[in-house]
Tab-separated table of C-alpha atoms in Angstrom:
chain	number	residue	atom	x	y	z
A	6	UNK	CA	-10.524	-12.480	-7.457
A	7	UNK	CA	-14.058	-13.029	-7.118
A	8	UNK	CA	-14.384	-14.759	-10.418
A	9	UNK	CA	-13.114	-17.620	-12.629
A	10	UNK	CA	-10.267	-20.375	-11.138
A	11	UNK	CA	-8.879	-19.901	-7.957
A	12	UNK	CA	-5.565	-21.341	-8.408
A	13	UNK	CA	-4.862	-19.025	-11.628
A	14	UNK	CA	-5.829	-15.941	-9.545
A	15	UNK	CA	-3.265	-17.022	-6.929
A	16	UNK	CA	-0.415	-17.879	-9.202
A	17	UNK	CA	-0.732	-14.434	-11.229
A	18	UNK	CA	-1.325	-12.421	-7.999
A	19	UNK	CA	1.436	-14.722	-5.936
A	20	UNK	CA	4.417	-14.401	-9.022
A	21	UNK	CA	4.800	-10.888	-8.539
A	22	UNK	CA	5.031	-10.748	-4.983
A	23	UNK	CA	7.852	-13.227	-4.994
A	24	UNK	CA	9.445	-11.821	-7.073
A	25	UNK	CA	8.915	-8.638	-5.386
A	26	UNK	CA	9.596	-10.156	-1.996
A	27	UNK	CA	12.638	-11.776	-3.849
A	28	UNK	CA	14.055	-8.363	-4.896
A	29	UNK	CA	13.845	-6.499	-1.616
A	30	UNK	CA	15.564	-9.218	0.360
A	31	UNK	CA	18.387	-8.901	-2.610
A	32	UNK	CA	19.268	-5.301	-0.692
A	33	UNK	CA	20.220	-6.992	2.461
A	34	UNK	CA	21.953	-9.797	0.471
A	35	UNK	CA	23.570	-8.019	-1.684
A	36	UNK	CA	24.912	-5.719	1.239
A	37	UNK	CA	25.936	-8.772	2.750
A	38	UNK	CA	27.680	-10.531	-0.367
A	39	UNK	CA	29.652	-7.073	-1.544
A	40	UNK	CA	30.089	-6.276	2.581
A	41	UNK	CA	31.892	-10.104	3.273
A	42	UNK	CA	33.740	-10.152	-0.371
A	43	UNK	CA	34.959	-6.242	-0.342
A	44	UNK	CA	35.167	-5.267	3.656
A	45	UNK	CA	36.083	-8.491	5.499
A	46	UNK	CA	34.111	-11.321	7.526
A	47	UNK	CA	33.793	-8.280	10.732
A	48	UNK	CA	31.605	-6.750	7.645
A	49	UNK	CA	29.486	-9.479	7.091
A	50	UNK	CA	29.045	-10.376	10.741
A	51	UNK	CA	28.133	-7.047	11.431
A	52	UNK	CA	25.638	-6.683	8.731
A	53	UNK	CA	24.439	-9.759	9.976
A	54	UNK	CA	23.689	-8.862	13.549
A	55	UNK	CA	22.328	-5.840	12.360
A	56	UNK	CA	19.721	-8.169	10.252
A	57	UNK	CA	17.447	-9.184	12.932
A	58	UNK	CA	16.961	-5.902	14.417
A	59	UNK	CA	16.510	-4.395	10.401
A	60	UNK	CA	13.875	-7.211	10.290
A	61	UNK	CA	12.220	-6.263	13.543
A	62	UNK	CA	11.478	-2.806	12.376
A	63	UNK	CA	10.519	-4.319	8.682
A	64	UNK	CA	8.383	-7.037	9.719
A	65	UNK	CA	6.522	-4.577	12.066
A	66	UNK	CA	5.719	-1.887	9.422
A	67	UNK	CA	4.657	-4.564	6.739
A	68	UNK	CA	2.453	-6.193	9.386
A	69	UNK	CA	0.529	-2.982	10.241
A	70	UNK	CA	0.283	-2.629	6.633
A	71	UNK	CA	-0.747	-6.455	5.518
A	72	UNK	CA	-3.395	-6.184	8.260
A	73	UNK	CA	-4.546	-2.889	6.898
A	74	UNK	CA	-4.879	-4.606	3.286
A	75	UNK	CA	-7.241	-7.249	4.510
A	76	UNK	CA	-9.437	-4.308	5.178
A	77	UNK	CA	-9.057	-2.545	1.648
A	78	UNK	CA	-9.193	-5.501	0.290
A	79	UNK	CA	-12.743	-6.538	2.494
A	80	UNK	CA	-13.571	-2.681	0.805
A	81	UNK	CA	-12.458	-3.072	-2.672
A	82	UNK	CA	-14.363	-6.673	-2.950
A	83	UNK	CA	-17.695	-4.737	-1.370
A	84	UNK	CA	-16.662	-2.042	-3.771
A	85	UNK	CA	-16.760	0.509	-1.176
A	86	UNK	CA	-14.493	3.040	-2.153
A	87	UNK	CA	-14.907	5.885	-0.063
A	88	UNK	CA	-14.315	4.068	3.149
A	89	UNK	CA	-11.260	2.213	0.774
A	90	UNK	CA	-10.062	5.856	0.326
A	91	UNK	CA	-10.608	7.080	4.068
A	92	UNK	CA	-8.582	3.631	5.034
A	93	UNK	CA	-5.653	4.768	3.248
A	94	UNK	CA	-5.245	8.052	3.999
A	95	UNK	CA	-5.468	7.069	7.643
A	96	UNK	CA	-3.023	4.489	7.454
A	97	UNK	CA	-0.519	7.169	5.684
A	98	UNK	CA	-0.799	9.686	8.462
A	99	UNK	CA	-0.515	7.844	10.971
A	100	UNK	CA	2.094	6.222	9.676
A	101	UNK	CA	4.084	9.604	8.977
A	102	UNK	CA	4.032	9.934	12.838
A	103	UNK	CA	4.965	6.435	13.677
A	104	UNK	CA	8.114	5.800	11.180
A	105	UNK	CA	9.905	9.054	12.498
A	106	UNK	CA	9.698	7.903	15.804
A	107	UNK	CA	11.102	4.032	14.852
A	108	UNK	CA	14.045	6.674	13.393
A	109	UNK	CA	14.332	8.539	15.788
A	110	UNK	CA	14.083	6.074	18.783
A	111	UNK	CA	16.344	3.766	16.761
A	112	UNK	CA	19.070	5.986	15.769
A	113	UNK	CA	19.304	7.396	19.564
A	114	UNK	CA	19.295	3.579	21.118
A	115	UNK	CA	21.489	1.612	18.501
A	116	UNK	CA	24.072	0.544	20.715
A	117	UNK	CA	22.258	0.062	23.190
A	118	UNK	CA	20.307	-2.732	21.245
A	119	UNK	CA	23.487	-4.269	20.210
A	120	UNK	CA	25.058	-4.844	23.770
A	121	UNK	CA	21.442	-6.449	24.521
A	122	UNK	CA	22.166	-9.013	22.022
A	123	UNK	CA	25.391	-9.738	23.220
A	124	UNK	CA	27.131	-8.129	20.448
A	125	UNK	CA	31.166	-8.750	20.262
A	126	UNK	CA	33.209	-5.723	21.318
A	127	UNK	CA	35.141	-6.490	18.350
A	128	UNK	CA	32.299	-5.628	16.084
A	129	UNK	CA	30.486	-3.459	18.519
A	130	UNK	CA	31.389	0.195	16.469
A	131	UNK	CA	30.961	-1.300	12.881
A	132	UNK	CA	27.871	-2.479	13.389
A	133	UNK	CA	26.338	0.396	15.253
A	134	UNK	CA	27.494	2.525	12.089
A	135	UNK	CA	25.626	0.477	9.739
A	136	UNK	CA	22.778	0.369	11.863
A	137	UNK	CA	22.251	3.870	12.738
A	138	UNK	CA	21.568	4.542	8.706
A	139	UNK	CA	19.163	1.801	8.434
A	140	UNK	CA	16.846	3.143	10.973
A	141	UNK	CA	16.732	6.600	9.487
A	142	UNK	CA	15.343	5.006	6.637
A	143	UNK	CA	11.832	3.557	8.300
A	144	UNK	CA	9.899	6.579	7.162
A	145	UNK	CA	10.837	5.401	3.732
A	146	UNK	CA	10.212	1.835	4.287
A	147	UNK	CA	6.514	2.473	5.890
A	148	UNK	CA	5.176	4.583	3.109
A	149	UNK	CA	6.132	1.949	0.130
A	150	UNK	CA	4.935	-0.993	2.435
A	151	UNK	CA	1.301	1.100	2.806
A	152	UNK	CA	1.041	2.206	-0.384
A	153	UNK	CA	2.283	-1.434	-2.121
A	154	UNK	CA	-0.601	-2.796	0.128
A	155	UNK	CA	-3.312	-0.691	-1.242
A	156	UNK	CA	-2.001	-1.562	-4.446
A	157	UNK	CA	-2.638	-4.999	-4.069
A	158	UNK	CA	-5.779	-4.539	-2.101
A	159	UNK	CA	-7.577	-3.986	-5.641
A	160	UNK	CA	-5.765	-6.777	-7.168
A	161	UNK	CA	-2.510	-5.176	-8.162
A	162	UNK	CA	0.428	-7.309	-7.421
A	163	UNK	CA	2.578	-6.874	-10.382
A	164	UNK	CA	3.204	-2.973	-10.180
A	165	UNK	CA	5.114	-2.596	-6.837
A	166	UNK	CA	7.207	-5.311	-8.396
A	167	UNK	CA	8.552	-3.190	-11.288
A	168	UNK	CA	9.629	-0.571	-8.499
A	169	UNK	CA	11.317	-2.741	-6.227
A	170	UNK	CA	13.009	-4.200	-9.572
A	171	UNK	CA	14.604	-0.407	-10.539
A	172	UNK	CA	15.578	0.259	-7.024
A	173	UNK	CA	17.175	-3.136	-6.274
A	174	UNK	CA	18.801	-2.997	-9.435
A	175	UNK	CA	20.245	0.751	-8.359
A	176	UNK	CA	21.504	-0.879	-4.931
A	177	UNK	CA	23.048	-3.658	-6.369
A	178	UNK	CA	24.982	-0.853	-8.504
A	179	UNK	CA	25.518	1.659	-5.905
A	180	UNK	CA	27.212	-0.968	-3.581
A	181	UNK	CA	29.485	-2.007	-6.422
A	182	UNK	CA	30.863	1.439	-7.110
A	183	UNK	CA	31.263	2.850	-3.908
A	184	UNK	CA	32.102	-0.015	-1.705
A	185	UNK	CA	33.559	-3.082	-4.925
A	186	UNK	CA	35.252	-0.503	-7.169
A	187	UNK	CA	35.961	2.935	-4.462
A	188	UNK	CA	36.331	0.813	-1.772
A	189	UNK	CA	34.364	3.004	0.569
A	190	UNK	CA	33.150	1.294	4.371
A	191	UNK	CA	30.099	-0.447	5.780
A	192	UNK	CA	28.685	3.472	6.007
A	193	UNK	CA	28.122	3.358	2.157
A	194	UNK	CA	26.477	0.194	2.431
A	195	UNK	CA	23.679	1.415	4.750
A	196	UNK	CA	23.652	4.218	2.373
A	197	UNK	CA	22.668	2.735	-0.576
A	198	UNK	CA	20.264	0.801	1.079
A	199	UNK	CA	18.418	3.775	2.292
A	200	UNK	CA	18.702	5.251	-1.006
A	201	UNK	CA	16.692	2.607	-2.561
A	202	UNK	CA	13.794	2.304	-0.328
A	203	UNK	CA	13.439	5.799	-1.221
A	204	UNK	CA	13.418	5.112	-4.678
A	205	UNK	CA	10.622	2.476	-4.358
A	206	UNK	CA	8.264	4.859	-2.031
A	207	UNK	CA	8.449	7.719	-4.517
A	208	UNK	CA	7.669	5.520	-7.712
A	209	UNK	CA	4.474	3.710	-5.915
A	210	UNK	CA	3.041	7.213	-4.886
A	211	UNK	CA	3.675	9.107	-8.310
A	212	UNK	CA	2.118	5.762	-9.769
A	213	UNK	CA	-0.669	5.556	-7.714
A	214	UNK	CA	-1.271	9.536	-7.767
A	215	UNK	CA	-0.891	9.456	-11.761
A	216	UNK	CA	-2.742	6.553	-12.842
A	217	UNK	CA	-4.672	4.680	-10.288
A	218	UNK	CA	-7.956	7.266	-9.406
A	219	UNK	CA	-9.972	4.437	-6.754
A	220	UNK	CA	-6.301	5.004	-4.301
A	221	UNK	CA	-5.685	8.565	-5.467
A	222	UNK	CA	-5.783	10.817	-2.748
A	223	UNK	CA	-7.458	14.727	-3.037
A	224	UNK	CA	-6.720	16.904	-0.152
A	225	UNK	CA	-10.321	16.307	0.704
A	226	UNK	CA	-9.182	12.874	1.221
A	227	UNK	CA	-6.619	14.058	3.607
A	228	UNK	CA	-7.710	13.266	6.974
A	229	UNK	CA	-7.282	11.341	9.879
A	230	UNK	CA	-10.556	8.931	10.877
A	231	UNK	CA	-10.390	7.948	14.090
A	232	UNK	CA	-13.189	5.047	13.617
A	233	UNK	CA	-11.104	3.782	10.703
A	234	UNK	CA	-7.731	4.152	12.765
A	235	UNK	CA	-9.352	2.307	15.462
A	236	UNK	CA	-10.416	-0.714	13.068
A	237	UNK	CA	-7.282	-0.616	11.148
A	238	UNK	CA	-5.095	-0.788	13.948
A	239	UNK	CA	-7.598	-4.241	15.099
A	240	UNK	CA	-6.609	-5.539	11.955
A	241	UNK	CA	-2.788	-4.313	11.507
A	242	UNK	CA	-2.001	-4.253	15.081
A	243	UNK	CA	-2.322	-7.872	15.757
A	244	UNK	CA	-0.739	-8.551	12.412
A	245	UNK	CA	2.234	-5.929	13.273
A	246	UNK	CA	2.860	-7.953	16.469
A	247	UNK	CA	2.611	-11.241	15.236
A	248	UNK	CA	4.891	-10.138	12.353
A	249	UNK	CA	7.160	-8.562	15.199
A	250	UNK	CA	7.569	-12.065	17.514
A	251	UNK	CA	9.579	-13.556	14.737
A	252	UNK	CA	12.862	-11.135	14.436
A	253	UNK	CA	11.988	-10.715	18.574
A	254	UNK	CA	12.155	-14.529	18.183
A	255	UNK	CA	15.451	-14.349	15.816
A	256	UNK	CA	16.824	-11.500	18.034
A	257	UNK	CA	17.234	-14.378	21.018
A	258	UNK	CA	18.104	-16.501	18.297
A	259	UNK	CA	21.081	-14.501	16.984
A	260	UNK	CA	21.905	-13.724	20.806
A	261	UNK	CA	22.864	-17.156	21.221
A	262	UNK	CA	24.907	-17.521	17.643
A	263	UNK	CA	27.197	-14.678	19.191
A	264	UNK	CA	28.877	-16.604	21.653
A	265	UNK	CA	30.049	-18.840	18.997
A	266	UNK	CA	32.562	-16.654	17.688
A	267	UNK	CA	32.762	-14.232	14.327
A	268	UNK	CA	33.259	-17.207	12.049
A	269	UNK	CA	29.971	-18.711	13.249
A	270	UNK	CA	28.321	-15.532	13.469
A	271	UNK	CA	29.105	-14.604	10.088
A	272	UNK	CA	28.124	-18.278	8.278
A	273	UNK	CA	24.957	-17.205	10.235
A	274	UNK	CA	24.515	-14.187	8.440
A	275	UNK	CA	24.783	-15.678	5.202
A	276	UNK	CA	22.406	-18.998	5.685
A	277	UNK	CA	19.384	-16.229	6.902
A	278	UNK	CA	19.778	-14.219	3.963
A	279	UNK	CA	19.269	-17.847	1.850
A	280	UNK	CA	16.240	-18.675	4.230
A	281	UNK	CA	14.748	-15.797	3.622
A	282	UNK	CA	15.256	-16.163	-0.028
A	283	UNK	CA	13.589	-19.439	0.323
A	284	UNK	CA	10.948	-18.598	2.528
A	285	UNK	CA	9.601	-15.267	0.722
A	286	UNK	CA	7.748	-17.475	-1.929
A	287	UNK	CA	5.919	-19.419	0.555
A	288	UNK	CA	4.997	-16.034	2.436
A	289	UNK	CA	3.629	-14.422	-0.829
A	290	UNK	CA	1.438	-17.369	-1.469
A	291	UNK	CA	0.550	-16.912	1.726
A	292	UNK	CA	-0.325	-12.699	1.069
A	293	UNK	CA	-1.828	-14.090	-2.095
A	294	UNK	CA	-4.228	-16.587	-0.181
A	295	UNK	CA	-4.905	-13.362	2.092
A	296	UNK	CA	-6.268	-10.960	-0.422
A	297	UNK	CA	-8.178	-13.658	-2.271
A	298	UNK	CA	-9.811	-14.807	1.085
A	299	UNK	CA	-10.659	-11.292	1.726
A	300	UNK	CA	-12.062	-10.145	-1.541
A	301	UNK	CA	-14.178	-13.224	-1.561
A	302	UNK	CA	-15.712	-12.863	2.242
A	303	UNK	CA	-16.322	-9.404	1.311
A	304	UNK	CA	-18.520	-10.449	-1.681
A	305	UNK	CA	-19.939	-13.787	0.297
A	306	UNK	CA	-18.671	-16.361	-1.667
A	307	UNK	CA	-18.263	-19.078	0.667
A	308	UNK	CA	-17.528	-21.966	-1.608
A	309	UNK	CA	-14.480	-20.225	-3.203
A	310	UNK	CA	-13.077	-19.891	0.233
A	311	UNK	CA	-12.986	-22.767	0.678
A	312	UNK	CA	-11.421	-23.540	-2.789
A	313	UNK	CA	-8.989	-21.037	-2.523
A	314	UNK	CA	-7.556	-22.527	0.575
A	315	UNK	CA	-7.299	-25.926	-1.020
A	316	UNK	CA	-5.933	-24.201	-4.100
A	317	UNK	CA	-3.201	-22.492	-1.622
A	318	UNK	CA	-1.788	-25.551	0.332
A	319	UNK	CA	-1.589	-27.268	-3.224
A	320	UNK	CA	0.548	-24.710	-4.240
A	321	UNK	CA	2.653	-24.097	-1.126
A	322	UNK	CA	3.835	-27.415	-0.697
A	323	UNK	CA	4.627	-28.036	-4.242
A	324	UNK	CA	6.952	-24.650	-4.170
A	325	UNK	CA	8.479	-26.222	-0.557
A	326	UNK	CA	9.577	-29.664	-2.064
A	327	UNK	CA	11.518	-27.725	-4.911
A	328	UNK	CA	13.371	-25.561	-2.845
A	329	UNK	CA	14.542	-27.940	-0.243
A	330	UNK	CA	15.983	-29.958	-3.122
A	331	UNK	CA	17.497	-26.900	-4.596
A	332	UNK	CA	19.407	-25.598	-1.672
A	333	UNK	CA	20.100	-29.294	-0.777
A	334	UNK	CA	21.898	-29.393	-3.906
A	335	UNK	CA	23.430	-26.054	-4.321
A	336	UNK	CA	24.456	-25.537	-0.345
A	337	UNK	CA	28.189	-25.244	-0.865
A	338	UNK	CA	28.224	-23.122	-4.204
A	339	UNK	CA	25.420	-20.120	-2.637
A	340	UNK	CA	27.784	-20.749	0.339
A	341	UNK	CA	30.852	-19.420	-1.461
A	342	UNK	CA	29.076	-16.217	-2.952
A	343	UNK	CA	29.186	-15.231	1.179
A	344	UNK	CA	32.853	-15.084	1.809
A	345	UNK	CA	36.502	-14.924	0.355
A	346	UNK	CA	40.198	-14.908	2.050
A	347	UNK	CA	41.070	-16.044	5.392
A	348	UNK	CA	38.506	-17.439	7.681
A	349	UNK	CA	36.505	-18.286	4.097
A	350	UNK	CA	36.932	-22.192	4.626
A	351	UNK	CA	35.221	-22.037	8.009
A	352	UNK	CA	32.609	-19.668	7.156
A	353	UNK	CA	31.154	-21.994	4.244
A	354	UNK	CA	31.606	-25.042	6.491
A	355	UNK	CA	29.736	-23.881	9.056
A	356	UNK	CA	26.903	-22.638	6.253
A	357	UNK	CA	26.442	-25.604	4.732
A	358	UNK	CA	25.888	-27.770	7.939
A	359	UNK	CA	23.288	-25.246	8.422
A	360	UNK	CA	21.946	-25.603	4.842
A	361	UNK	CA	21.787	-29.292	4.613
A	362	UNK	CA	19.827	-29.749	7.308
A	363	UNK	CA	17.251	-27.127	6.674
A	364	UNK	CA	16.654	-28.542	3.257
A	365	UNK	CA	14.702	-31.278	4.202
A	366	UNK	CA	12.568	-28.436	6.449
A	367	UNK	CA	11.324	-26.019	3.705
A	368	UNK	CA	8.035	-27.704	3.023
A	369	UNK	CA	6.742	-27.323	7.257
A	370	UNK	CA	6.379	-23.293	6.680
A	371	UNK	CA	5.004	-23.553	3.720
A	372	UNK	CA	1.919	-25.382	4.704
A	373	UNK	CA	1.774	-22.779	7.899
A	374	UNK	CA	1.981	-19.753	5.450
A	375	UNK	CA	-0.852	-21.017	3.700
A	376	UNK	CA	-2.888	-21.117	6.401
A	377	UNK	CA	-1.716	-18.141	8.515
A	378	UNK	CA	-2.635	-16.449	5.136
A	379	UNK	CA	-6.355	-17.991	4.499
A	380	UNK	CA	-6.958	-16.833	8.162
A	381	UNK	CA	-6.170	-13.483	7.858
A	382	UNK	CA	-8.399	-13.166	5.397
A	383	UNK	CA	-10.834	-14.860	7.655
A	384	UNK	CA	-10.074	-11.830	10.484
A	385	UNK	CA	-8.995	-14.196	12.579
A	386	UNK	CA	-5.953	-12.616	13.261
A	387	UNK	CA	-5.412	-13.710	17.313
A	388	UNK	CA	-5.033	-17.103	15.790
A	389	UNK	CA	-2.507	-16.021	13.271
A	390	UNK	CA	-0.408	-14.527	16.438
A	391	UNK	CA	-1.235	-17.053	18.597
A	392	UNK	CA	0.395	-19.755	16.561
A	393	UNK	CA	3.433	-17.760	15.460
A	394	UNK	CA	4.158	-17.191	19.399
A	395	UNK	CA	3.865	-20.828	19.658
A	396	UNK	CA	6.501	-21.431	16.766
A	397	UNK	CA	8.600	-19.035	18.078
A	398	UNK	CA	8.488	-19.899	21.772
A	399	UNK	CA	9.111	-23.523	20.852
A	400	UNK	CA	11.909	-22.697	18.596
A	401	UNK	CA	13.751	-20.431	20.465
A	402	UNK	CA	13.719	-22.627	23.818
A	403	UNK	CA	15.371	-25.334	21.547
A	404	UNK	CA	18.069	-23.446	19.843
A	405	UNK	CA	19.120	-22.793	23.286
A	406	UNK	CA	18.372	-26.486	24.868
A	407	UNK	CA	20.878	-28.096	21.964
A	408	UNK	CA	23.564	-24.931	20.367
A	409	UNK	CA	25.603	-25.893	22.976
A	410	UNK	CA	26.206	-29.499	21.673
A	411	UNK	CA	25.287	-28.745	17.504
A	412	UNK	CA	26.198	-25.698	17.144
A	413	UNK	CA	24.934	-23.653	13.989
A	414	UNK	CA	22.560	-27.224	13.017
A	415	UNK	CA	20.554	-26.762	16.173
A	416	UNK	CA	18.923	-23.759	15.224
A	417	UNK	CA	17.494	-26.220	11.823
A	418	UNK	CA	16.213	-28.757	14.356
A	419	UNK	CA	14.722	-25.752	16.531
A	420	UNK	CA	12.933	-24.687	13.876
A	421	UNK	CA	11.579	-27.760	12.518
A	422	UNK	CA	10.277	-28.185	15.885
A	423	UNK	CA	8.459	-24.840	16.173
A	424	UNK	CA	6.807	-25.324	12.723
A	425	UNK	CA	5.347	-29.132	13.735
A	426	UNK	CA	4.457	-27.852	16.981
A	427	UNK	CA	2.523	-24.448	15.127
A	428	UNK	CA	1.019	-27.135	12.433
A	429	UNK	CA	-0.488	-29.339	15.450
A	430	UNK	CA	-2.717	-25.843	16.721
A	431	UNK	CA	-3.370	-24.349	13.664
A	432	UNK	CA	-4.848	-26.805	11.242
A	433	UNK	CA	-7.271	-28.949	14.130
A	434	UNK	CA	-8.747	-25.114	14.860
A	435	UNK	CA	-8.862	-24.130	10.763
A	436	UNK	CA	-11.269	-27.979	10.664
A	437	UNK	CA	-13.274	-27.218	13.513
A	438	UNK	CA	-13.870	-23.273	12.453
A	439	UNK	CA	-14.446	-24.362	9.066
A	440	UNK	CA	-16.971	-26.923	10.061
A	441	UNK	CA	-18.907	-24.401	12.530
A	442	UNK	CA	-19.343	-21.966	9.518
A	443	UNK	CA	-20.526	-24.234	7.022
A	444	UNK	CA	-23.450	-25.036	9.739
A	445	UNK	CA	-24.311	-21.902	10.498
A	446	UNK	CA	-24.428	-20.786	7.013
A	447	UNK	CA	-27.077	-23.603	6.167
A	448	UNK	CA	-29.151	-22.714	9.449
């Protein structure tokens, strides 16, 4: 990334993760779809409450890990591959011990966590079943989120993407046999879940162990730095967290959706999973802006920085006009995939008030997951988790302040309002910083 256009490096690097991104949300939604269609709206609320708390634990591993990529990446770009190689094989061991205590810690306290957010009694034991299962599979989750991040690190965007493809493809088929045609319970669904995140770890490490020798690992490799833990977990940690205040964020969030009632709850369920369809995109230009921020500060090429940020907004609010007119126009169709039989009606009513209101929204993250991307590549990662607590903070005080009189629409406005609000820090402190490095690089 440290040569030739900008904006083609971005694209090529930035396809694959979306459509990597794309295919690892399709788990959850296609857990939700088969759960809602085949089980029954308690299903799909469940699997919905269960999403914020799924996200919490994802969001947290991937952040450790995107953090931990600026610094291969910073490594790669230098090309200094023995402290590349020492970074990874830190970041897996420790990571061995972390994810089996997230399992272990999560599988003990799951209902617990559910009466904290105000779960209904209703669809207290359903969702603790499927919830249990997910957390066992955070060991499995961890090691393909490090090991896809050293992957791209060195440029690699496109082969985690053919992994995620088979095992999506696998869940998608799983959940149809045992749950659409054998009519087994929300247990199978966590299941086959599980199953594929297993799947993807074990294809990225015989991948990387077969054919990629700058990641491949000896047992001379095989140790634990504590200087490198130290400055990966400056880089990951702050990333981890400020990855973690947005399900903590959604966790209040989906707290507040509760009291509405299963219908509401479960329309809730359903317009997340589209979000997050529409959102990943944005984020992986983001990554993409990231990695090519890094590679290029590690080689000390200012003026493609610079470039590359430009190049980045371009392309993030060009992607957020398309997809607010998309799901503007498709809202009551993607709405029906969500739910059939009774209750069905009021489900994709309540969805596509939701949807039609967020449409108009898409293109305010976009523009803050360009820039939350071109500073972590910067290092400036307290800014990155500064701003997100602002976002969330705002938004979350707001769903609050007006789901009492909008209902499932307040939680659009809320976070329209915590985007503007993250917009007005971010991008005065990206001029100022900008302008204070391009003066002391002349002096």
């Amino acid at each position: 990334m440290t040569e030739n256009s900008p904006m083609g490096h971005m694209i090529r690097y930035a396809v694959p993760l979306v459509l990597a991104s794309a295919f690892q949300l399709f788990y959850n939604a296609a857990d939700s779809i088969i759960a809602g269609r085949f089980i029954g709206r308690e299903a799909l609320a469940a699997t919905g409450i269960a999403s914020p708390i799924m996200n919490l634990i994802i969001l947290s591993i991937s952040g450790l890990c995107i953090g931990s990529g600026v610094l291969m990446s910073q490594y790669y770009g230098a090309k200094e591959e023995a402290k590349l190689k020492r970074a990874l094989s830190t970041l897996l061991l420790f990571g061995l011990v972390f994810s089996l205590l997230v399992a272990a810690l999560g599988f003990i306290l799951t209902e617990q966590i559910l009466k904290w957010v105000n779960t209904p009694e209703d669809i207290l034991q359903i969702s603790a079943a499927y919830l249990r299962i997910i957390f066992l599979g955070a060991p499995f989750t961890y090691f393909y989120n490090a090991l896809s991040s050293a992957l791209k690190s060195v440029g690699d965007s496109s082969t985690p993407l053919k992994f995620l493809l088979f095992s999506s493809a696998l869940n998608l088929a799983l959940d149809l046999v045992f749950i659409g045609c054998l009519g087994f319970g929300i247990r199978c669904s966590a299941a086959t879940t599980v199953i594929a995140e297993a799947v993807s770890a074990l294809l990225a490490f015989s991948y990387i162990y077969r054919k990629v020798a700058i990641l491949k690992l000896g047992k001379a490799d095989l140790a634990m730095d504590r200087a490198m833990l130290k400055k990966i977990l400056s880089y990951g940690s702050i990333t981890a967290l400020q990855q973690s205040v947005q399900p903590v964020g959604k966790l209040m969030i989906q707290s507040a959706v509760n009291s509405l009632g299963v219908d509401v709850i479960a329309a809730y369920n359903a317009v997340t999973r589209i979000d997050d369809f529409a959102l990943t995109p944005e984020q992986s230009i983001g990554h993409a802006a990231t990695t090519f921020t890094a590679q290029n500060r590690g080689a000390e090429k200012e003026r493609r920085i610079r470039y590359g940020l430009r190049d980045a907004l371009a392309l993030e609010l060009l992607y957020g006009i398309f997809i607010g007119i998309a799901v503007f126009s498709l809202k009551a169709p993607i709405m029906s995939l969500f739910s059939s039989g009774g209750n069905a009606d009021t489900v994709i009513t309540e969805g596509v008030k939701y949807l039609g209101t967020m449409a108009f929204f898409y293109t305010l993250p976009a523009l803050t997951n360009g820039m939350q991307g071109f500073m972590r590549g910067m290092g400036k990662m307290k800014v990155t988790l500064i701003s997100t607590a602002i976002q969330v903070i705002i938004r979350v005080i707001s769903t609050y302040a007006l789901i009492p009189k909008m209902g499932i629409t307040a939680i659009s406005i809320a976070c329209a309002s915590g985007w503007i609000m993250m917009m007005i820090f971010e991008y005065p402190y990206c001029f100022l910083y900008m302008r204070k490095r391009k003066r002391e690089k002349r002096a």
